[in-house]
Amino acid sequence: MRFYIVDDDINIVLVLKNIIEKQNLGTVVGYEHNGQCAYEEIIQQRPDIILIDYLMPEIDGATLVRLLKDHNLDTHYIMISQVSEPEMVSDVYIAGIEFFIHKPINVVEVERVIKSVSEKIMLTRKFDTLRGLIMDNSLEIQKKYQIKDTANTQIQRIRKILNEIAILGERGTTDIIAICEYKINEKERAQDLSLNELCKMMGKKPKIMKQRMRRTSAVGLRNLAHIGIEDNLNEYFLKYANTLYDFEDIRFEMEMLRGKRKSGGRINLEKFIENLIMQSQDI
């Protein structure tokens, strides 16, 4: 993998570079301390992964990611910051960040996150290669894979939705996607199965798996509530506050964050998953 680092602290740059090279994670093809300067060089270098600081002079990390996204670089972004306010975290995930690393730098966390992103890139490339082969085959073979391809596209849409409500990097996301994928691919079999039964089929402990998914969906609810407080005309707030969740629960969460209620909105996990699948059909 080819890496580019953007951070105004040279010590952080050197630490990250050392981790990448010492752990044989890839090659650092460049680094920059200024977002504006990094913008031009990244477009030329087209790295696989960019490690980017949130707070920088001239252009902050989230803004730089938004600018780079316009160039379709096929690049993946990891945000690094000591700031952890919900509004900031929501902002960077909406901008297109896939993972978040907290400062001070932890070697184990950096290695784990980078390996996770690298695996995702390799799987995506294998999938793209497979799709290319399918397109080159006969019409009969293309029809054979048509249903599967549609399902994969829908899963990508689900990932997009989870990213837009800033929970793609949460622990329960993998479980949510796995449940959605089974319900999409095995529609007839899945419709009569409870969430507990689906968890057991995947070799998971239902109680633990459901807890992870519920906590993750609760983070999404809170993120939307934060967005709604700041701007109730925000695109993602309008799009998901009353489709993924019950708007009454979003309103309760907003009132709790404002200090007007002692408790926030509730999570109906089964309904959240069904709504997520339904929304992925309409994007």
Tab-separated table of N, CA and C in Angstrom, residues 108-182:
chain	number	residue	atom	x	y	z
A	108	VAL	N	-0.419	0.042	18.482
A	108	VAL	CA	-1.318	-1.087	18.236
A	108	VAL	C	-2.560	-0.616	17.483
A	109	GLU	N	-3.125	0.522	17.890
A	109	GLU	CA	-4.329	1.045	17.238
A	109	GLU	C	-4.040	1.432	15.793
A	110	VAL	N	-2.908	2.111	15.565
A	110	VAL	CA	-2.544	2.523	14.211
A	110	VAL	C	-2.393	1.305	13.304
A	111	GLU	N	-1.678	0.303	13.787
A	111	GLU	CA	-1.459	-0.906	12.989
A	111	GLU	C	-2.780	-1.605	12.688
A	112	ARG	N	-3.659	-1.696	13.699
A	112	ARG	CA	-4.950	-2.369	13.514
A	112	ARG	C	-5.817	-1.653	12.489
A	113	VAL	N	-5.894	-0.329	12.598
A	113	VAL	CA	-6.726	0.451	11.685
A	113	VAL	C	-6.190	0.378	10.257
A	114	ILE	N	-4.878	0.522	10.098
A	114	ILE	CA	-4.280	0.475	8.763
A	114	ILE	C	-4.502	-0.897	8.118
A	115	LYS	N	-4.330	-1.967	8.889
A	115	LYS	CA	-4.561	-3.313	8.342
A	115	LYS	C	-6.010	-3.485	7.918
A	116	SER	N	-6.920	-2.932	8.702
A	116	SER	CA	-8.348	-3.038	8.382
A	116	SER	C	-8.669	-2.327	7.074
A	117	VAL	N	-8.129	-1.108	6.908
A	117	VAL	CA	-8.368	-0.346	5.676
A	117	VAL	C	-7.710	-1.047	4.487
A	118	SER	N	-6.499	-1.564	4.680
A	118	SER	CA	-5.785	-2.257	3.603
A	118	SER	C	-6.559	-3.488	3.137
A	119	GLU	N	-7.098	-4.241	4.089
A	119	GLU	CA	-7.894	-5.420	3.736
A	119	GLU	C	-9.133	-5.033	2.937
A	120	LYS	N	-9.755	-3.932	3.340
A	120	LYS	CA	-10.938	-3.454	2.624
A	120	LYS	C	-10.573	-3.083	1.183
A	121	ILE	N	-9.436	-2.412	1.004
A	121	ILE	CA	-9.001	-2.022	-0.337
A	121	ILE	C	-8.767	-3.249	-1.206
A	122	MET	N	-8.079	-4.243	-0.645
A	122	MET	CA	-7.776	-5.455	-1.422
A	122	MET	C	-9.044	-6.218	-1.797
A	123	LEU	N	-9.993	-6.287	-0.848
A	123	LEU	CA	-11.257	-6.964	-1.144
A	123	LEU	C	-12.037	-6.227	-2.227
A	124	THR	N	-12.024	-4.897	-2.156
A	124	THR	CA	-12.718	-4.087	-3.159
A	124	THR	C	-12.108	-4.301	-4.537
A	125	ARG	N	-10.784	-4.348	-4.588
A	125	ARG	CA	-10.102	-4.540	-5.870
A	125	ARG	C	-10.382	-5.931	-6.440
A	126	LYS	N	-10.426	-6.936	-5.560
A	126	LYS	CA	-10.755	-8.286	-6.025
A	126	LYS	C	-12.175	-8.324	-6.582
A	127	PHE	N	-13.072	-7.622	-5.884
A	127	PHE	CA	-14.458	-7.567	-6.332
A	127	PHE	C	-14.563	-6.872	-7.684
A	128	ASP	N	-13.819	-5.761	-7.846
A	128	ASP	CA	-13.832	-5.036	-9.119
A	128	ASP	C	-13.283	-5.898	-10.252
A	129	THR	N	-12.236	-6.689	-9.936
A	129	THR	CA	-11.665	-7.589	-10.945
A	129	THR	C	-12.684	-8.651	-11.352
A	130	LEU	N	-13.371	-9.181	-10.331
A	130	LEU	CA	-14.391	-10.189	-10.609
A	130	LEU	C	-15.499	-9.619	-11.484
A	131	ARG	N	-15.916	-8.414	-11.181
A	131	ARG	CA	-16.957	-7.779	-11.981
A	131	ARG	C	-16.489	-7.570	-13.416
A	132	GLY	N	-15.207	-7.227	-13.575
A	132	GLY	CA	-14.674	-7.043	-14.915
A	132	GLY	C	-14.700	-8.329	-15.715
A	133	LEU	N	-14.358	-9.443	-15.035
A	133	LEU	CA	-14.389	-10.744	-15.708
A	133	LEU	C	-15.810	-11.124	-16.104
A	134	ILE	N	-16.738	-10.837	-15.206
A	134	ILE	CA	-18.138	-11.149	-15.503
A	134	ILE	C	-18.618	-10.372	-16.727
A	135	MET	N	-18.232	-9.104	-16.806
A	135	MET	CA	-18.657	-8.265	-17.925
A	135	MET	C	-18.102	-8.782	-19.249
A	136	ASP	N	-16.946	-9.474	-19.167
A	136	ASP	CA	-16.322	-9.990	-20.386
A	136	ASP	C	-16.892	-11.343	-20.804
A	137	ASN	N	-17.626	-11.970	-19.929
A	137	ASN	CA	-18.185	-13.289	-20.240
A	137	ASN	C	-19.472	-13.168	-21.060
A	138	SER	N	-20.039	-14.303	-21.329
A	138	SER	CA	-21.253	-14.364	-22.151
A	138	SER	C	-22.445	-13.787	-21.419
A	139	LEU	N	-23.507	-13.483	-22.169
A	139	LEU	CA	-24.732	-12.938	-21.601
A	139	LEU	C	-25.345	-13.904	-20.607
A	140	GLU	N	-25.247	-15.192	-20.861
A	140	GLU	CA	-25.815	-16.192	-19.961
A	140	GLU	C	-25.152	-16.139	-18.591
A	141	ILE	N	-23.835	-16.020	-18.563
A	141	ILE	CA	-23.105	-15.958	-17.295
A	141	ILE	C	-23.403	-14.641	-16.590
A	142	GLN	N	-23.543	-13.576	-17.360
A	142	GLN	CA	-23.879	-12.281	-16.762
A	142	GLN	C	-25.222	-12.357	-16.042
A	143	LYS	N	-26.193	-13.024	-16.654
A	143	LYS	CA	-27.502	-13.166	-16.021
A	143	LYS	C	-27.405	-13.978	-14.735
A	144	LYS	N	-26.528	-14.968	-14.737
A	144	LYS	CA	-26.349	-15.824	-13.568
A	144	LYS	C	-25.901	-15.024	-12.359
A	145	TYR	N	-25.051	-14.029	-12.607
A	145	TYR	CA	-24.517	-13.242	-11.500
A	145	TYR	C	-25.295	-11.943	-11.253
A	146	GLN	N	-26.353	-11.724	-12.025
A	146	GLN	CA	-27.074	-10.456	-11.935
A	146	GLN	C	-27.655	-10.210	-10.542
A	147	ILE	N	-28.283	-11.230	-9.968
A	147	ILE	CA	-28.894	-11.088	-8.647
A	147	ILE	C	-27.833	-10.816	-7.589
A	148	LYS	N	-26.737	-11.555	-7.658
A	148	LYS	CA	-25.661	-11.377	-6.685
A	148	LYS	C	-25.063	-9.980	-6.786
A	149	ASP	N	-24.880	-9.509	-8.016
A	149	ASP	CA	-24.308	-8.186	-8.236
A	149	ASP	C	-25.226	-7.104	-7.671
A	150	THR	N	-26.535	-7.292	-7.858
A	150	THR	CA	-27.501	-6.339	-7.321
A	150	THR	C	-27.422	-6.287	-5.805
A	151	ALA	N	-27.294	-7.453	-5.184
A	151	ALA	CA	-27.189	-7.519	-3.723
A	151	ALA	C	-25.923	-6.823	-3.240
A	152	ASN	N	-24.802	-7.053	-3.937
A	152	ASN	CA	-23.552	-6.396	-3.555
A	152	ASN	C	-23.668	-4.884	-3.668
A	153	THR	N	-24.345	-4.425	-4.716
A	153	THR	CA	-24.556	-2.991	-4.883
A	153	THR	C	-25.376	-2.433	-3.731
A	154	GLN	N	-26.375	-3.182	-3.310
A	154	GLN	CA	-27.220	-2.727	-2.205
A	154	GLN	C	-26.423	-2.671	-0.903
A	155	ILE	N	-25.515	-3.617	-0.691
A	155	ILE	CA	-24.668	-3.588	0.501
A	155	ILE	C	-23.767	-2.359	0.476
A	156	GLN	N	-23.250	-2.009	-0.692
A	156	GLN	CA	-22.443	-0.793	-0.800
A	156	GLN	C	-23.272	0.435	-0.446
A	157	ARG	N	-24.541	0.425	-0.838
A	157	ARG	CA	-25.416	1.539	-0.484
A	157	ARG	C	-25.631	1.597	1.026
A	158	ILE	N	-25.740	0.441	1.662
A	158	ILE	CA	-25.898	0.395	3.117
A	158	ILE	C	-24.655	0.968	3.787
A	159	ARG	N	-23.488	0.601	3.291
A	159	ARG	CA	-22.240	1.176	3.822
A	159	ARG	C	-22.250	2.698	3.678
A	160	LYS	N	-22.752	3.170	2.546
A	160	LYS	CA	-22.808	4.616	2.301
A	160	LYS	C	-23.719	5.300	3.328
A	161	ILE	N	-24.860	4.690	3.596
A	161	ILE	CA	-25.797	5.256	4.577
A	161	ILE	C	-25.147	5.296	5.956
A	162	LEU	N	-24.514	4.193	6.356
A	162	LEU	CA	-23.869	4.134	7.662
A	162	LEU	C	-22.756	5.166	7.765
A	163	ASN	N	-22.081	5.405	6.660
A	163	ASN	CA	-21.033	6.422	6.632
A	163	ASN	C	-21.636	7.816	6.792
A	164	GLU	N	-22.786	8.034	6.156
A	164	GLU	CA	-23.409	9.355	6.190
A	164	GLU	C	-23.978	9.702	7.567
A	165	ILE	N	-24.278	8.690	8.375
A	165	ILE	CA	-24.705	8.982	9.749
A	165	ILE	C	-23.561	8.738	10.734
A	166	ALA	N	-22.353	8.609	10.175
A	166	ALA	CA	-21.101	8.607	10.949
A	166	ALA	C	-20.949	7.422	11.901
A	167	ILE	N	-21.374	6.212	11.469
A	167	ILE	CA	-21.178	5.033	12.324
A	167	ILE	C	-20.466	3.902	11.589
A	168	LEU	N	-19.917	4.171	10.424
A	168	LEU	CA	-19.282	3.101	9.649
A	168	LEU	C	-18.104	2.483	10.397
A	169	GLY	N	-17.437	3.251	11.253
A	169	GLY	CA	-16.285	2.730	11.983
A	169	GLY	C	-16.612	2.145	13.339
A	170	GLU	N	-17.893	2.124	13.719
A	170	GLU	CA	-18.280	1.585	15.024
A	170	GLU	C	-18.204	0.050	15.038
A	171	ARG	N	-18.032	-0.532	16.235
A	171	ARG	CA	-17.812	-1.985	16.372
A	171	ARG	C	-18.980	-2.816	15.845
A	172	GLY	N	-20.206	-2.338	16.050
A	172	GLY	CA	-21.360	-3.128	15.643
A	172	GLY	C	-21.704	-3.037	14.176
A	173	THR	N	-20.982	-2.206	13.419
A	173	THR	CA	-21.292	-2.019	12.007
A	173	THR	C	-21.163	-3.319	11.214
A	174	THR	N	-20.108	-4.084	11.482
A	174	THR	CA	-19.887	-5.353	10.772
A	174	THR	C	-21.071	-6.299	10.974
A	175	ASP	N	-21.581	-6.342	12.205
A	175	ASP	CA	-22.732	-7.205	12.502
A	175	ASP	C	-23.979	-6.730	11.750
A	176	ILE	N	-24.210	-5.418	11.747
A	176	ILE	CA	-25.376	-4.863	11.057
A	176	ILE	C	-25.326	-5.197	9.565
A	177	ILE	N	-24.165	-5.018	8.961
A	177	ILE	CA	-24.011	-5.292	7.529
A	177	ILE	C	-24.210	-6.781	7.243
A	178	ALA	N	-23.687	-7.638	8.136
A	178	ALA	CA	-23.833	-9.093	7.951
A	178	ALA	C	-25.311	-9.501	7.981
A	179	ILE	N	-26.066	-8.946	8.928
A	179	ILE	CA	-27.501	-9.236	9.021
A	179	ILE	C	-28.220	-8.751	7.768
A	180	CYS	N	-27.918	-7.530	7.350
A	180	CYS	CA	-28.551	-6.962	6.147
A	180	CYS	C	-28.238	-7.809	4.917
A	181	GLU	N	-26.986	-8.230	4.803
A	181	GLU	CA	-26.569	-9.015	3.634
A	181	GLU	C	-27.339	-10.334	3.561
A	182	TYR	N	-27.501	-10.998	4.721
A	182	TYR	CA	-28.242	-12.264	4.726
A	182	TYR	C	-29.699	-12.022	4.360
